[in-house]
């Protein structure tokens, strides 16, 4: 990463579907995490000028020169079309692709477990598939485990259902930890964030 890149802003994208009917779905945990980050930054989401998304602009990290400029974003295009709004925001804010972070649900990780990585496949996740198609795979991911569907339930039905009552007992803690992981990634880098939050 060049010195210019080190000073460039970060784009933190929560993946989800817009609308109250989807708000508590497993598929919307990315929205939940960026909502909490916006709260911590004391910002309110506003409609983006150049993209089908809602954004909050601010700073993350300790006050002073160590803080980073960030844009929090929620694409309003529905999950499988996330790539268009994300790419438009990346270009508008002049964010290097390596400073883009997708926060998303992950079926192949147990509920409550976090994993952070840079690049890789989409693992059948339509939001990642759309982002990768639009701008390549070299962006960060904060993967929030939701586990596999029980029995013969279809994946599409499972991700578009609300978290169960048992899961909801730990959901605030899980979202809080994912938000901490994003802040650590931006402030201290991937390796530090992985060692602190990958479980």
mmCIF file of N, CA, C and O in Angstrom, residues 53-138:
data_model
loop_
_atom_site.group_PDB
_atom_site.id
_atom_site.type_symbol
_atom_site.label_atom_id
_atom_site.label_comp_id
_atom_site.label_asym_id
_atom_site.label_seq_id
_atom_site.Cartn_x
_atom_site.Cartn_y
_atom_site.Cartn_z
ATOM 1 N N UNK A 53 -27.680 4.388 -2.258
ATOM 2 C CA UNK A 53 -27.189 3.945 -0.954
ATOM 3 C C UNK A 53 -27.447 5.029 0.075
ATOM 4 O O UNK A 53 -27.690 6.183 -0.274
ATOM 5 N N UNK A 54 -27.378 4.632 1.344
ATOM 6 C CA UNK A 54 -27.383 5.583 2.443
ATOM 7 C C UNK A 54 -25.984 5.593 3.042
ATOM 8 O O UNK A 54 -25.347 4.540 3.154
ATOM 9 N N UNK A 55 -25.509 6.788 3.416
ATOM 10 C CA UNK A 55 -24.133 6.901 3.903
ATOM 11 C C UNK A 55 -24.044 7.782 5.141
ATOM 12 O O UNK A 55 -24.892 8.636 5.381
ATOM 13 N N UNK A 56 -22.992 7.531 5.911
ATOM 14 C CA UNK A 56 -22.562 8.406 7.004
ATOM 15 C C UNK A 56 -21.077 8.656 6.790
ATOM 16 O O UNK A 56 -20.311 7.706 6.601
ATOM 17 N N UNK A 57 -20.670 9.918 6.796
ATOM 18 C CA UNK A 57 -19.245 10.243 6.694
ATOM 19 C C UNK A 57 -18.747 10.681 8.065
ATOM 20 O O UNK A 57 -19.454 11.378 8.787
ATOM 21 N N UNK A 58 -17.537 10.264 8.412
ATOM 22 C CA UNK A 58 -16.991 10.655 9.705
ATOM 23 C C UNK A 58 -15.582 10.136 9.885
ATOM 24 O O UNK A 58 -14.888 9.826 8.911
ATOM 25 N N UNK A 59 -15.182 10.040 11.143
ATOM 26 C CA UNK A 59 -13.845 9.549 11.467
ATOM 27 C C UNK A 59 -13.962 8.401 12.448
ATOM 28 O O UNK A 59 -14.878 8.354 13.261
ATOM 29 N N UNK A 60 -12.998 7.489 12.358
ATOM 30 C CA UNK A 60 -12.994 6.304 13.207
ATOM 31 C C UNK A 60 -11.620 6.194 13.855
ATOM 32 O O UNK A 60 -10.610 6.464 13.214
ATOM 33 N N UNK A 61 -11.610 5.765 15.096
ATOM 34 C CA UNK A 61 -10.339 5.592 15.790
ATOM 35 C C UNK A 61 -10.096 6.702 16.786
ATOM 36 O O UNK A 61 -10.933 7.593 16.965
ATOM 37 N N UNK A 62 -8.939 6.677 17.443
ATOM 38 C CA UNK A 62 -8.654 7.671 18.475
ATOM 39 C C UNK A 62 -8.582 9.065 17.875
ATOM 40 O O UNK A 62 -8.186 9.218 16.716
ATOM 41 N N UNK A 63 -8.953 10.101 18.645
ATOM 42 C CA UNK A 63 -8.874 11.476 18.121
ATOM 43 C C UNK A 63 -7.437 11.818 17.733
ATOM 44 O O UNK A 63 -6.496 11.260 18.297
ATOM 45 N N UNK A 64 -7.302 12.708 16.764
ATOM 46 C CA UNK A 64 -5.951 13.119 16.355
ATOM 47 C C UNK A 64 -5.536 12.456 15.054
ATOM 48 O O UNK A 64 -6.359 11.895 14.330
ATOM 49 N N UNK A 65 -4.228 12.499 14.752
ATOM 50 C CA UNK A 65 -3.742 12.031 13.443
ATOM 51 C C UNK A 65 -3.956 10.536 13.206
ATOM 52 O O UNK A 65 -3.948 10.075 12.072
ATOM 53 N N UNK A 66 -4.172 9.759 14.273
ATOM 54 C CA UNK A 66 -4.370 8.309 14.090
ATOM 55 C C UNK A 66 -5.787 7.968 13.626
ATOM 56 O O UNK A 66 -6.055 6.847 13.206
ATOM 57 N N UNK A 67 -6.710 8.929 13.696
ATOM 58 C CA UNK A 67 -8.079 8.614 13.273
ATOM 59 C C UNK A 67 -8.140 8.526 11.744
ATOM 60 O O UNK A 67 -7.325 9.109 11.039
ATOM 61 N N UNK A 68 -9.092 7.767 11.262
ATOM 62 C CA UNK A 68 -9.221 7.519 9.813
ATOM 63 C C UNK A 68 -10.544 8.068 9.306
ATOM 64 O O UNK A 68 -11.573 7.937 9.972
ATOM 65 N N UNK A 69 -10.496 8.634 8.104
ATOM 66 C CA UNK A 69 -11.741 9.051 7.449
ATOM 67 C C UNK A 69 -12.480 7.812 6.982
ATOM 68 O O UNK A 69 -11.891 6.930 6.335
ATOM 69 N N UNK A 70 -13.753 7.721 7.302
ATOM 70 C CA UNK A 70 -14.534 6.565 6.858
ATOM 71 C C UNK A 70 -15.876 7.006 6.298
ATOM 72 O O UNK A 70 -16.417 8.055 6.688
ATOM 73 N N UNK A 71 -16.376 6.192 5.397
ATOM 74 C CA UNK A 71 -17.747 6.321 4.893
ATOM 75 C C UNK A 71 -18.437 5.003 5.219
ATOM 76 O O UNK A 71 -17.987 3.935 4.796
ATOM 77 N N UNK A 72 -19.488 5.066 6.019
ATOM 78 C CA UNK A 72 -20.320 3.888 6.274
ATOM 79 C C UNK A 72 -21.426 3.868 5.226
ATOM 80 O O UNK A 72 -21.990 4.922 4.912
ATOM 81 N N UNK A 73 -21.720 2.707 4.683
ATOM 82 C CA UNK A 73 -22.711 2.655 3.602
ATOM 83 C C UNK A 73 -23.643 1.458 3.739
ATOM 84 O O UNK A 73 -23.232 0.363 4.134
ATOM 85 N N UNK A 74 -24.914 1.712 3.386
ATOM 86 C CA UNK A 74 -25.906 0.640 3.249
ATOM 87 C C UNK A 74 -26.485 0.746 1.831
ATOM 88 O O UNK A 74 -27.238 1.686 1.549
ATOM 89 N N UNK A 75 -26.110 -0.181 0.927
ATOM 90 C CA UNK A 75 -26.699 -0.149 -0.410
ATOM 91 C C UNK A 75 -28.211 -0.330 -0.326
ATOM 92 O O UNK A 75 -28.692 -1.169 0.448
ATOM 93 N N UNK A 76 -28.942 0.441 -1.112
ATOM 94 C CA UNK A 76 -30.402 0.366 -1.104
ATOM 95 C C UNK A 76 -30.935 -0.353 -2.348
ATOM 96 O O UNK A 76 -32.073 -0.160 -2.753
ATOM 97 N N UNK A 77 -30.087 -1.180 -2.934
ATOM 98 C CA UNK A 77 -30.395 -1.795 -4.226
ATOM 99 C C UNK A 77 -30.905 -3.229 -4.117
ATOM 100 O O UNK A 77 -31.141 -3.863 -5.113
ATOM 101 N N UNK A 78 -31.019 -3.750 -2.928
ATOM 102 C CA UNK A 78 -31.210 -5.174 -2.643
ATOM 103 C C UNK A 78 -29.879 -5.902 -2.807
ATOM 104 O O UNK A 78 -29.016 -5.516 -3.597
ATOM 105 N N UNK A 79 -29.758 -6.943 -2.015
ATOM 106 C CA UNK A 79 -28.490 -7.653 -1.839
ATOM 107 C C UNK A 79 -27.804 -8.020 -3.152
ATOM 108 O O UNK A 79 -26.627 -7.763 -3.348
ATOM 109 N N UNK A 80 -28.547 -8.640 -4.079
ATOM 110 C CA UNK A 80 -27.877 -9.195 -5.267
ATOM 111 C C UNK A 80 -27.456 -8.138 -6.281
ATOM 112 O O UNK A 80 -26.891 -8.475 -7.319
ATOM 113 N N UNK A 81 -27.717 -6.857 -5.979
ATOM 114 C CA UNK A 81 -27.263 -5.767 -6.862
ATOM 115 C C UNK A 81 -26.342 -4.798 -6.112
ATOM 116 O O UNK A 81 -26.151 -3.652 -6.529
ATOM 117 N N UNK A 82 -25.740 -5.262 -5.026
ATOM 118 C CA UNK A 82 -24.921 -4.384 -4.174
ATOM 119 C C UNK A 82 -23.716 -3.791 -4.898
ATOM 120 O O UNK A 82 -23.244 -2.704 -4.560
ATOM 121 N N UNK A 83 -23.177 -4.498 -5.888
ATOM 122 C CA UNK A 83 -21.941 -4.078 -6.548
ATOM 123 C C UNK A 83 -22.014 -2.697 -7.178
ATOM 124 O O UNK A 83 -21.052 -1.928 -7.114
ATOM 125 N N UNK A 84 -23.160 -2.360 -7.779
ATOM 126 C CA UNK A 84 -23.313 -1.055 -8.450
ATOM 127 C C UNK A 84 -23.152 0.104 -7.484
ATOM 128 O O UNK A 84 -22.282 0.973 -7.667
ATOM 129 N N UNK A 85 -23.968 0.156 -6.418
ATOM 130 C CA UNK A 85 -23.827 1.249 -5.455
ATOM 131 C C UNK A 85 -22.455 1.291 -4.787
ATOM 132 O O UNK A 85 -21.899 2.369 -4.575
ATOM 133 N N UNK A 86 -21.890 0.120 -4.449
ATOM 134 C CA UNK A 86 -20.593 0.103 -3.764
ATOM 135 C C UNK A 86 -19.502 0.676 -4.669
ATOM 136 O O UNK A 86 -18.681 1.491 -4.245
ATOM 137 N N UNK A 87 -19.506 0.275 -5.930
ATOM 138 C CA UNK A 87 -18.495 0.770 -6.867
ATOM 139 C C UNK A 87 -18.650 2.275 -7.091
ATOM 140 O O UNK A 87 -17.653 3.011 -7.148
ATOM 141 N N UNK A 88 -19.895 2.737 -7.190
ATOM 142 C CA UNK A 88 -20.134 4.180 -7.361
ATOM 143 C C UNK A 88 -19.603 4.964 -6.156
ATOM 144 O O UNK A 88 -18.971 6.018 -6.305
ATOM 145 N N UNK A 89 -19.818 4.441 -4.953
ATOM 146 C CA UNK A 89 -19.315 5.111 -3.747
ATOM 147 C C UNK A 89 -17.790 5.068 -3.690
ATOM 148 O O UNK A 89 -17.141 6.063 -3.351
ATOM 149 N N UNK A 90 -17.224 3.925 -4.019
ATOM 150 C CA UNK A 90 -15.760 3.790 -4.028
ATOM 151 C C UNK A 90 -15.138 4.838 -4.950
ATOM 152 O O UNK A 90 -14.167 5.513 -4.597
ATOM 153 N N UNK A 91 -15.718 4.984 -6.141
ATOM 154 C CA UNK A 91 -15.173 5.938 -7.114
ATOM 155 C C UNK A 91 -15.400 7.390 -6.669
ATOM 156 O O UNK A 91 -14.511 8.230 -6.785
ATOM 157 N N UNK A 92 -16.582 7.672 -6.139
ATOM 158 C CA UNK A 92 -16.917 9.041 -5.727
ATOM 159 C C UNK A 92 -16.009 9.513 -4.591
ATOM 160 O O UNK A 92 -15.515 10.646 -4.588
ATOM 161 N N UNK A 93 -15.764 8.634 -3.614
ATOM 162 C CA UNK A 93 -14.946 9.012 -2.449
ATOM 163 C C UNK A 93 -13.453 8.710 -2.647
ATOM 164 O O UNK A 93 -12.659 8.934 -1.744
ATOM 165 N N UNK A 94 -13.108 8.200 -3.834
ATOM 166 C CA UNK A 94 -11.698 7.871 -4.167
ATOM 167 C C UNK A 94 -11.086 6.921 -3.120
ATOM 168 O O UNK A 94 -10.034 7.190 -2.531
ATOM 169 N N UNK A 95 -11.776 5.816 -2.910
ATOM 170 C CA UNK A 95 -11.353 4.803 -1.945
ATOM 171 C C UNK A 95 -10.627 3.681 -2.686
ATOM 172 O O UNK A 95 -11.179 3.112 -3.628
ATOM 173 N N UNK A 96 -9.397 3.332 -2.303
ATOM 174 C CA UNK A 96 -8.744 2.170 -2.922
ATOM 175 C C UNK A 96 -9.553 0.908 -2.594
ATOM 176 O O UNK A 96 -10.119 0.810 -1.496
ATOM 177 N N UNK A 97 -9.591 -0.038 -3.517
ATOM 178 C CA UNK A 97 -10.383 -1.250 -3.285
ATOM 179 C C UNK A 97 -9.950 -1.959 -1.998
ATOM 180 O O UNK A 97 -10.773 -2.529 -1.286
ATOM 181 N N UNK A 98 -8.665 -1.898 -1.660
ATOM 182 C CA UNK A 98 -8.174 -2.543 -0.431
ATOM 183 C C UNK A 98 -8.673 -1.836 0.838
ATOM 184 O O UNK A 98 -8.512 -2.355 1.939
ATOM 185 N N UNK A 99 -9.303 -0.648 0.692
ATOM 186 C CA UNK A 99 -9.894 0.044 1.842
ATOM 187 C C UNK A 99 -11.414 -0.139 1.883
ATOM 188 O O UNK A 99 -12.093 0.526 2.661
ATOM 189 N N UNK A 100 -11.940 -1.015 1.029
ATOM 190 C CA UNK A 100 -13.373 -1.342 1.069
ATOM 191 C C UNK A 100 -13.544 -2.549 1.989
ATOM 192 O O UNK A 100 -12.809 -3.535 1.887
ATOM 193 N N UNK A 101 -14.507 -2.461 2.898
ATOM 194 C CA UNK A 101 -14.792 -3.560 3.835
ATOM 195 C C UNK A 101 -16.263 -3.946 3.687
ATOM 196 O O UNK A 101 -17.142 -3.103 3.878
ATOM 197 N N UNK A 102 -16.515 -5.200 3.351
ATOM 198 C CA UNK A 102 -17.890 -5.711 3.297
ATOM 199 C C UNK A 102 -18.177 -6.449 4.607
ATOM 200 O O UNK A 102 -17.442 -7.350 4.992
ATOM 201 N N UNK A 103 -19.233 -6.053 5.288
ATOM 202 C CA UNK A 103 -19.665 -6.734 6.515
ATOM 203 C C UNK A 103 -20.909 -7.544 6.144
ATOM 204 O O UNK A 103 -21.903 -6.983 5.679
ATOM 205 N N UNK A 104 -20.838 -8.860 6.325
ATOM 206 C CA UNK A 104 -21.907 -9.710 5.786
ATOM 207 C C UNK A 104 -22.118 -10.982 6.594
ATOM 208 O O UNK A 104 -21.256 -11.394 7.380
ATOM 209 N N UNK A 105 -23.268 -11.606 6.377
ATOM 210 C CA UNK A 105 -23.588 -12.895 6.989
ATOM 211 C C UNK A 105 -22.830 -14.007 6.271
ATOM 212 O O UNK A 105 -22.564 -13.913 5.072
ATOM 213 N N UNK A 106 -22.484 -15.051 7.010
ATOM 214 C CA UNK A 106 -21.698 -16.161 6.444
ATOM 215 C C UNK A 106 -22.269 -17.494 6.934
ATOM 216 O O UNK A 106 -22.257 -17.796 8.128
ATOM 217 N N UNK A 107 -22.773 -18.289 5.990
ATOM 218 C CA UNK A 107 -23.413 -19.575 6.315
ATOM 219 C C UNK A 107 -22.440 -20.621 6.845
ATOM 220 O O UNK A 107 -22.802 -21.443 7.677
ATOM 221 N N UNK A 108 -21.225 -20.615 6.334
ATOM 222 C CA UNK A 108 -20.284 -21.697 6.662
ATOM 223 C C UNK A 108 -19.506 -21.461 7.949
ATOM 224 O O UNK A 108 -18.514 -22.133 8.212
ATOM 225 N N UNK A 109 -19.945 -20.496 8.745
ATOM 226 C CA UNK A 109 -19.330 -20.231 10.046
ATOM 227 C C UNK A 109 -20.452 -20.305 11.081
ATOM 228 O O UNK A 109 -21.565 -19.828 10.833
ATOM 229 N N UNK A 110 -20.171 -20.908 12.230
ATOM 230 C CA UNK A 110 -21.191 -21.035 13.276
ATOM 231 C C UNK A 110 -21.680 -19.667 13.738
ATOM 232 O O UNK A 110 -20.943 -18.685 13.722
ATOM 233 N N UNK A 111 -22.926 -19.652 14.210
ATOM 234 C CA UNK A 111 -23.515 -18.413 14.708
ATOM 235 C C UNK A 111 -22.650 -17.826 15.832
ATOM 236 O O UNK A 111 -22.188 -18.527 16.725
ATOM 237 N N UNK A 112 -22.411 -16.524 15.742
ATOM 238 C CA UNK A 112 -21.666 -15.827 16.786
ATOM 239 C C UNK A 112 -20.163 -15.782 16.564
ATOM 240 O O UNK A 112 -19.445 -15.143 17.328
ATOM 241 N N UNK A 113 -19.684 -16.455 15.502
ATOM 242 C CA UNK A 113 -18.245 -16.497 15.224
ATOM 243 C C UNK A 113 -17.906 -15.480 14.135
ATOM 244 O O UNK A 113 -18.640 -15.337 13.160
ATOM 245 N N UNK A 114 -16.793 -14.771 14.313
ATOM 246 C CA UNK A 114 -16.339 -13.778 13.324
ATOM 247 C C UNK A 114 -15.083 -14.280 12.624
ATOM 248 O O UNK A 114 -14.245 -14.933 13.244
ATOM 249 N N UNK A 115 -14.947 -13.934 11.351
ATOM 250 C CA UNK A 115 -13.692 -14.165 10.626
ATOM 251 C C UNK A 115 -13.449 -12.963 9.727
ATOM 252 O O UNK A 115 -14.359 -12.508 9.034
ATOM 253 N N UNK A 116 -12.218 -12.470 9.715
ATOM 254 C CA UNK A 116 -11.853 -11.353 8.838
ATOM 255 C C UNK A 116 -10.859 -11.842 7.804
ATOM 256 O O UNK A 116 -9.993 -12.670 8.108
ATOM 257 N N UNK A 117 -10.980 -11.337 6.593
ATOM 258 C CA UNK A 117 -10.009 -11.706 5.562
ATOM 259 C C UNK A 117 -9.996 -10.651 4.463
ATOM 260 O O UNK A 117 -10.885 -9.800 4.379
ATOM 261 N N UNK A 118 -8.971 -10.746 3.616
ATOM 262 C CA UNK A 118 -8.853 -9.884 2.436
ATOM 263 C C UNK A 118 -8.960 -10.763 1.210
ATOM 264 O O UNK A 118 -8.245 -11.756 1.078
ATOM 265 N N UNK A 119 -9.874 -10.421 0.296
ATOM 266 C CA UNK A 119 -10.027 -11.182 -0.944
ATOM 267 C C UNK A 119 -10.686 -12.529 -0.724
ATOM 268 O O UNK A 119 -11.206 -12.826 0.346
ATOM 269 N N UNK A 120 -10.683 -13.347 -1.781
ATOM 270 C CA UNK A 120 -11.276 -14.681 -1.708
ATOM 271 C C UNK A 120 -12.542 -14.784 -2.529
ATOM 272 O O UNK A 120 -12.949 -13.841 -3.223
ATOM 273 N N UNK A 121 -13.176 -15.941 -2.440
ATOM 274 C CA UNK A 121 -14.392 -16.211 -3.218
ATOM 275 C C UNK A 121 -15.624 -15.617 -2.552
ATOM 276 O O UNK A 121 -15.547 -14.991 -1.499
ATOM 277 N N UNK A 122 -16.789 -15.854 -3.194
ATOM 278 C CA UNK A 122 -18.022 -15.294 -2.633
ATOM 279 C C UNK A 122 -18.832 -16.327 -1.852
ATOM 280 O O UNK A 122 -19.800 -15.987 -1.179
ATOM 281 N N UNK A 123 -18.452 -17.619 -1.990
ATOM 282 C CA UNK A 123 -19.116 -18.681 -1.227
ATOM 283 C C UNK A 123 -20.636 -18.688 -1.437
ATOM 284 O O UNK A 123 -21.396 -19.005 -0.516
ATOM 285 N N UNK A 124 -21.065 -18.295 -2.647
ATOM 286 C CA UNK A 124 -22.496 -18.303 -2.962
ATOM 287 C C UNK A 124 -23.266 -17.124 -2.405
ATOM 288 O O UNK A 124 -24.491 -17.062 -2.519
ATOM 289 N N UNK A 125 -22.570 -16.158 -1.784
ATOM 290 C CA UNK A 125 -23.243 -14.985 -1.199
ATOM 291 C C UNK A 125 -23.504 -13.966 -2.313
ATOM 292 O O UNK A 125 -22.570 -13.459 -2.929
ATOM 293 N N UNK A 126 -24.777 -13.664 -2.549
ATOM 294 C CA UNK A 126 -25.130 -12.812 -3.698
ATOM 295 C C UNK A 126 -24.599 -11.386 -3.592
ATOM 296 O O UNK A 126 -24.271 -10.757 -4.597
ATOM 297 N N UNK A 127 -24.513 -10.862 -2.372
ATOM 298 C CA UNK A 127 -23.959 -9.514 -2.206
ATOM 299 C C UNK A 127 -22.493 -9.467 -2.585
ATOM 300 O O UNK A 127 -22.041 -8.574 -3.307
ATOM 301 N N UNK A 128 -21.716 -10.449 -2.104
ATOM 302 C CA UNK A 128 -20.291 -10.520 -2.452
ATOM 303 C C UNK A 128 -20.114 -10.787 -3.945
ATOM 304 O O UNK A 128 -19.217 -10.221 -4.573
ATOM 305 N N UNK A 129 -20.939 -11.662 -4.478
ATOM 306 C CA UNK A 129 -20.859 -12.001 -5.906
ATOM 307 C C UNK A 129 -21.006 -10.733 -6.749
ATOM 308 O O UNK A 129 -20.237 -10.490 -7.683
ATOM 309 N N UNK A 130 -21.976 -9.895 -6.389
ATOM 310 C CA UNK A 130 -22.223 -8.658 -7.122
ATOM 311 C C UNK A 130 -21.067 -7.670 -6.951
ATOM 312 O O UNK A 130 -20.610 -7.041 -7.920
ATOM 313 N N UNK A 131 -20.533 -7.562 -5.727
ATOM 314 C CA UNK A 131 -19.395 -6.662 -5.494
ATOM 315 C C UNK A 131 -18.157 -7.112 -6.267
ATOM 316 O O UNK A 131 -17.478 -6.305 -6.895
ATOM 317 N N UNK A 132 -17.875 -8.408 -6.220
ATOM 318 C CA UNK A 132 -16.683 -8.936 -6.896
ATOM 319 C C UNK A 132 -16.788 -8.759 -8.402
ATOM 320 O O UNK A 132 -15.815 -8.400 -9.067
ATOM 321 N N UNK A 133 -17.979 -8.976 -8.930
ATOM 322 C CA UNK A 133 -18.191 -8.795 -10.370
ATOM 323 C C UNK A 133 -17.952 -7.332 -10.762
ATOM 324 O O UNK A 133 -17.381 -7.035 -11.813
ATOM 325 N N UNK A 134 -18.342 -6.415 -9.892
ATOM 326 C CA UNK A 134 -18.239 -4.982 -10.203
ATOM 327 C C UNK A 134 -16.831 -4.438 -10.023
ATOM 328 O O UNK A 134 -16.418 -3.534 -10.753
ATOM 329 N N UNK A 135 -16.061 -4.970 -9.063
ATOM 330 C CA UNK A 135 -14.777 -4.309 -8.778
ATOM 331 C C UNK A 135 -13.637 -5.255 -8.431
ATOM 332 O O UNK A 135 -12.601 -4.813 -7.954
ATOM 333 N N UNK A 136 -13.799 -6.544 -8.687
ATOM 334 C CA UNK A 136 -12.738 -7.486 -8.327
ATOM 335 C C UNK A 136 -12.887 -7.927 -6.877
ATOM 336 O O UNK A 136 -13.724 -7.416 -6.146
ATOM 337 N N UNK A 137 -12.041 -8.883 -6.468
ATOM 338 C CA UNK A 137 -12.216 -9.525 -5.157
ATOM 339 C C UNK A 137 -11.311 -8.966 -4.064
ATOM 340 O O UNK A 137 -11.362 -9.423 -2.925
ATOM 341 N N UNK A 138 -10.480 -7.955 -4.373
ATOM 342 C CA UNK A 138 -9.446 -7.529 -3.418
ATOM 343 C C UNK A 138 -9.941 -6.517 -2.397
ATOM 344 O O UNK A 138 -9.351 -5.455 -2.201
#
